[in-house]
Each structure stands twice: as structure tokens, then as C-alpha cells.
Amino acid sequence: MRIPVIAGNWKMYKDVREAVELANDIKREVYNVDNVEIVVCPPFVDLGDVCEMLDESNILVGAQNCYWEKEGAFTGEVSIPMLKSIGCKYVVIGHSERRQFFGETDETVNKKVAACINGGLIPIMCVGEVLAEREAGKTLDVVKKQVSGGLKGFNETFISTLIIAYEPVWAIGTGRTATPLQAQEVHSMIRDLLSKLYSKAKADSIRILYGGSVKPDNIVDLMKQGDIDGALIGGASLKSASFVDIIRSTSGLRSGKK
Ligand code: PGA
């Protein structure tokens, strides 16, 4: 059974005080939700304090990026052992903003996903097409290439904790969500691909999240699609009211897909 995941990507918002306050507000509201995996991904500098605030709660903490080496002369980078040492459990890898502005490629994504799994963190690997690719009818090819590139060289056992997030770039922060059917088409293609690369059982066990302008008023229709197993949320995760609303709606819908 695939337990739904609702993950908040706080991007470069919230200083430490604001982050701890937001984490506390969410914690107070969702303490009794037990059928949704809840994750928040604050900026690096907030992680330690947020992990402490959420310790022993039902909310887990993720980073928004990492480097693949364990340590060394890599100025400005943060390693997986460092993230683990403060209580992080997840890392968002290959978000489109990192691909667009910081030169991430399928190769760097592949190295980071490998490092996360080897280091015991759960990667949330992001894929998604830009508007021009969608308009040129290339969506499925682009996403297929990103998924296969990101997972290159991994066997079925290795990827057992992996989470994938499909985020059409044109829907991120724009208020323009993919329709549930547009999202489902890509999610089901990704699951088929996983089934070909690995096995049907493995493909059926991997959570595929949707991301891109997810809000309290569209989460239900998205979650009703057979291959959408949760959401990666930017803007609507920055306010406790909207994030909690999305968590409650997901929790009320069902406690997991087959
Ligand atoms: P958004 O961002 O919800 O603000 O569109 C989603 C994301 O970038 O993960």
C-alpha cells in the first residue's frame, strides 16, 4: 500500500524564528493525522531548529538539496552525514529551480540520489517538462529521459525508499496547475516506465507526488487520480492554514493506494 506523502518545500523563505513558528503551528494542527506522511523542507540554516521543534512529532524534515561527497573541500556544500546528524530524513533532489538556476543535470541528480540512498536518507527526485516542451508534445519523452537518467545504474532493491515528484515547470509558482488528467497521464507513464525498468511490484510500491500550484481547492481532485500519491507543495506550504488544509483533505480521502 502506498501511504500518501504531503511535502512542503519552503524554498528560500523563512528565517529561523519564522521557520520554527511555522513548524510549531503545523505540528499543533496535525498531531492526530496518522495516515499521511507529512514532510517539511526548510532552508538549510533552519533545519537544526526545525528538526528539534518537530522531534517525536508526526512531521518529518527534509533538506532541499545536498552534495554527494561525505566531506571535503567543497565550499558552500552540505553533505548527507551532516543532514543526518541533525535529524533530517529526506532530501529534495533535482528540483526544477536547481536544474534551471544552478546547473543540475540528470547526471548530478543521479549522483545525489545514489548518495542519499547509500547514506540512509530518502530522496524526493523531481522531474518535469518546461512549457515549450509540453507545447511541442515532448512531455512524456522529456520526463522519461529524466527518470531513466536519474535512476541510471540502480537496481530494484536499491531504490526501495525512493519518492518521485512530477512537477511540470510551467505549473510551479504560476497558479496554473496541470489538470488532474494531465498529471495522471504523466504519473501513469512514470509507473509504466518503472515497471519496465524494474518490476510491476516495485513500480506499484513507489510513491509519485505531483507538484505545481497545489492548493487546498485542487488537492482532492488530484489525489483522486490512481497514480498520484501525494504532493510537493511550494507556495501553499508557507502558511500553516493552507498546508494543514491540504494534509486534512488528503487524510480524509483515504489511507493509501494499493
Ligand atoms: P508551488 O511550488 O506549489 O509554489 O507551485 C511547487 C514546487 O516548486 O515544489
XYZ file of C-alpha atoms and ligand atoms in Angstrom:
267
model
C 0.000 0.000 0.000
C 1.294 3.450 -0.897
C 0.935 5.856 2.039
C 0.325 9.378 0.692
C 3.079 11.941 1.193
C 2.411 15.653 1.627
C 5.692 17.547 1.499
C 6.195 21.292 1.901
C 9.077 22.896 0.012
C 9.750 26.196 1.772
C 12.334 27.204 -0.865
C 14.297 30.321 0.188
C 11.635 31.603 2.571
C 11.549 31.877 6.401
C 14.383 32.798 8.738
C 14.969 30.581 11.774
C 12.392 32.257 14.001
C 9.706 32.182 11.290
C 10.522 28.594 10.372
C 10.232 27.327 13.949
C 6.969 29.200 14.367
C 5.510 27.711 11.179
C 6.667 24.213 12.149
C 5.062 24.622 15.555
C 1.779 25.855 14.061
C 1.588 22.885 11.700
C 2.524 20.428 14.459
C -0.296 21.674 16.691
C -2.864 21.168 13.949
C -1.910 17.768 12.554
C -0.798 15.823 15.639
C -3.672 13.352 15.180
C -3.145 12.637 11.458
C -1.683 9.160 11.158
C -2.426 8.104 7.577
C -0.346 10.697 5.727
C 3.439 11.008 5.679
C 3.985 14.711 6.416
C 7.292 16.329 5.461
C 8.587 19.909 5.630
C 11.707 21.072 3.783
C 13.015 24.365 5.200
C 16.189 26.177 4.069
C 19.478 24.710 5.355
C 20.025 27.278 8.122
C 16.629 26.479 9.664
C 16.979 22.710 9.590
C 18.539 22.150 13.014
C 15.958 24.203 14.895
C 13.025 22.817 12.906
C 14.230 19.234 13.469
C 14.378 19.961 17.186
C 10.910 21.511 17.207
C 9.438 18.526 15.343
C 11.334 15.843 17.230
C 8.983 12.991 18.205
C 6.118 14.529 16.219
C 4.400 13.021 13.169
C 6.138 15.545 10.880
C 9.433 14.620 9.260
C 12.049 17.005 7.968
C 13.833 17.188 4.625
C 16.527 19.321 3.030
C 16.131 20.972 -0.373
C 19.488 19.850 -1.724
C 22.716 18.078 -0.736
C 26.136 17.237 -2.110
C 27.169 13.679 -2.916
C 30.586 13.631 -1.176
C 30.704 12.829 2.532
C 33.119 15.670 3.358
C 35.955 17.639 1.833
C 36.985 20.931 0.295
C 33.623 21.766 -1.289
C 32.926 25.310 -0.152
C 29.267 26.062 0.345
C 28.037 22.475 0.119
C 26.239 20.333 2.721
C 26.722 16.567 2.994
C 24.337 13.763 3.764
C 26.041 12.744 7.046
C 25.654 16.395 8.173
C 21.942 16.355 7.351
C 21.509 13.037 9.114
C 23.317 14.256 12.208
C 20.611 16.861 12.874
C 17.674 14.541 12.223
C 16.828 15.114 8.550
C 15.184 12.167 6.833
C 14.527 13.337 3.240
C 16.240 15.394 0.562
C 14.575 17.052 -2.443
C 16.833 16.325 -5.412
C 16.832 17.945 -8.851
C 14.050 20.457 -8.243
C 13.433 22.384 -11.466
C 14.740 25.574 -9.858
C 18.026 23.815 -9.212
C 18.100 22.469 -12.764
C 17.222 25.927 -14.153
C 19.370 28.223 -11.998
C 22.125 26.031 -10.553
C 23.069 23.735 -13.397
C 21.681 20.446 -12.055
C 21.514 17.733 -14.698
C 20.285 14.155 -14.796
C 23.901 13.144 -14.021
C 24.182 15.253 -10.851
C 20.701 14.121 -9.850
C 21.802 10.507 -10.320
C 24.855 11.017 -8.077
C 22.844 12.782 -5.393
C 20.077 10.176 -5.370
C 22.720 7.442 -5.033
C 24.440 9.300 -2.193
C 21.150 9.827 -0.355
C 20.175 6.180 -0.522
C 23.673 5.000 0.423
C 23.653 7.459 3.322
C 20.204 6.431 4.574
C 18.166 9.467 3.523
C 15.046 9.328 1.361
C 15.407 11.144 -1.956
C 12.449 13.012 -3.441
C 13.619 13.086 -7.060
C 11.962 15.849 -9.114
C 11.241 15.693 -12.825
C 9.098 17.784 -15.152
C 8.924 19.471 -18.535
C 9.085 23.190 -19.371
C 6.235 24.876 -21.231
C 7.928 24.787 -24.648
C 8.435 21.023 -24.294
C 4.779 20.494 -23.374
C 3.616 22.634 -26.266
C 5.860 20.700 -28.638
C 4.258 17.433 -27.464
C 7.503 16.235 -25.870
C 6.348 15.926 -22.243
C 6.425 12.149 -21.966
C 9.817 11.851 -23.695
C 11.389 14.546 -21.526
C 10.109 13.056 -18.275
C 11.053 9.532 -19.349
C 14.614 10.688 -20.005
C 14.816 12.459 -16.624
C 13.522 9.431 -14.729
C 15.801 6.937 -16.502
C 18.783 9.297 -16.231
C 18.189 9.957 -12.543
C 17.922 6.239 -11.785
C 20.719 5.046 -14.059
C 22.631 2.088 -12.671
C 20.310 1.430 -9.725
C 18.762 -1.955 -9.098
C 15.349 -2.716 -7.701
C 16.432 -3.194 -4.097
C 18.472 -0.013 -4.109
C 15.504 2.239 -4.884
C 13.136 0.857 -2.282
C 12.766 4.158 -0.406
C 12.740 6.435 -3.473
C 9.999 9.036 -3.940
C 9.487 10.717 -7.322
C 7.871 14.149 -7.758
C 6.441 15.116 -11.132
C 6.390 18.904 -11.331
C 5.581 20.488 -14.691
C 7.788 23.584 -14.648
C 5.057 25.771 -16.149
C 2.821 24.986 -13.177
C 5.321 25.896 -10.453
C 4.508 29.126 -8.658
C 2.328 30.253 -11.556
C -1.113 29.402 -10.214
C -1.521 27.260 -13.331
C -1.973 23.655 -12.163
C -1.873 20.732 -14.530
C -5.368 19.295 -14.775
C -5.755 16.072 -12.807
C -5.871 14.186 -16.119
C -2.719 15.855 -17.473
C -0.918 14.945 -14.255
C -2.297 11.396 -14.200
C -1.114 10.807 -17.789
C 2.486 11.540 -16.794
C 2.265 9.706 -13.461
C 0.983 6.588 -15.142
C 3.738 6.794 -17.783
C 6.329 7.031 -14.977
C 4.829 3.982 -13.263
C 4.879 2.040 -16.537
C 8.499 3.006 -17.042
C 9.371 1.827 -13.507
C 7.601 -1.388 -14.258
C 9.732 -1.895 -17.383
C 12.973 -0.863 -15.668
C 12.301 -2.958 -12.552
C 9.097 -4.909 -11.973
C 5.388 -4.290 -11.625
C 5.579 -4.922 -7.881
C 8.346 -2.346 -7.496
C 6.520 0.180 -9.683
C 3.364 -0.302 -7.601
C 5.259 0.418 -4.396
C 6.913 3.734 -5.377
C 5.194 6.982 -4.395
C 4.864 9.525 -7.209
C 3.947 13.015 -5.985
C 2.517 15.839 -8.054
C 3.814 19.397 -7.651
C 2.923 22.740 -9.206
C 0.438 25.189 -7.691
C -1.173 22.603 -5.426
C -3.729 24.336 -3.194
C -6.469 23.328 -0.757
C -9.032 23.629 -3.561
C -7.331 21.327 -6.085
C -5.710 18.665 -3.887
C -8.784 16.434 -3.735
C -9.207 16.112 -7.498
C -5.506 15.480 -7.933
C -5.430 12.831 -5.195
C -8.379 11.013 -6.740
C -6.180 10.033 -9.684
C -4.949 6.459 -9.437
C -1.237 7.213 -9.754
C -0.972 10.414 -7.721
C 0.316 9.533 -4.274
C 0.700 12.931 -2.700
C 2.063 16.377 -3.393
C 5.162 18.541 -3.202
C 3.916 21.982 -2.289
C 5.669 25.345 -2.508
C 3.564 28.472 -2.000
C 0.703 26.808 -0.114
C 3.129 25.213 2.361
C 4.325 28.592 3.642
C 1.141 29.210 5.620
C 0.035 26.745 8.207
C -3.682 27.138 7.332
C -3.346 26.091 3.679
C -0.767 23.359 4.324
C -2.859 21.865 7.128
C -5.950 22.033 4.937
C -4.176 20.029 2.225
C -2.999 17.452 4.787
C -6.500 17.072 6.258
C -8.107 16.668 2.826
C -5.571 14.005 1.903
C -6.043 12.243 5.194
C -9.810 12.267 4.779
C -9.676 10.819 1.280
C -8.074 7.503 2.047
C -5.260 5.923 3.913
C -3.253 4.649 0.994
C -3.325 3.261 -2.535
C -2.889 -0.434 -3.175
P 4.320 25.760 -5.951
O 5.775 25.089 -5.937
O 3.424 24.901 -5.128
O 4.529 27.135 -5.350
O 3.883 25.823 -7.378
C 5.928 23.708 -6.042
C 7.377 23.328 -6.006
O 8.205 24.056 -6.569
O 7.752 22.293 -5.423
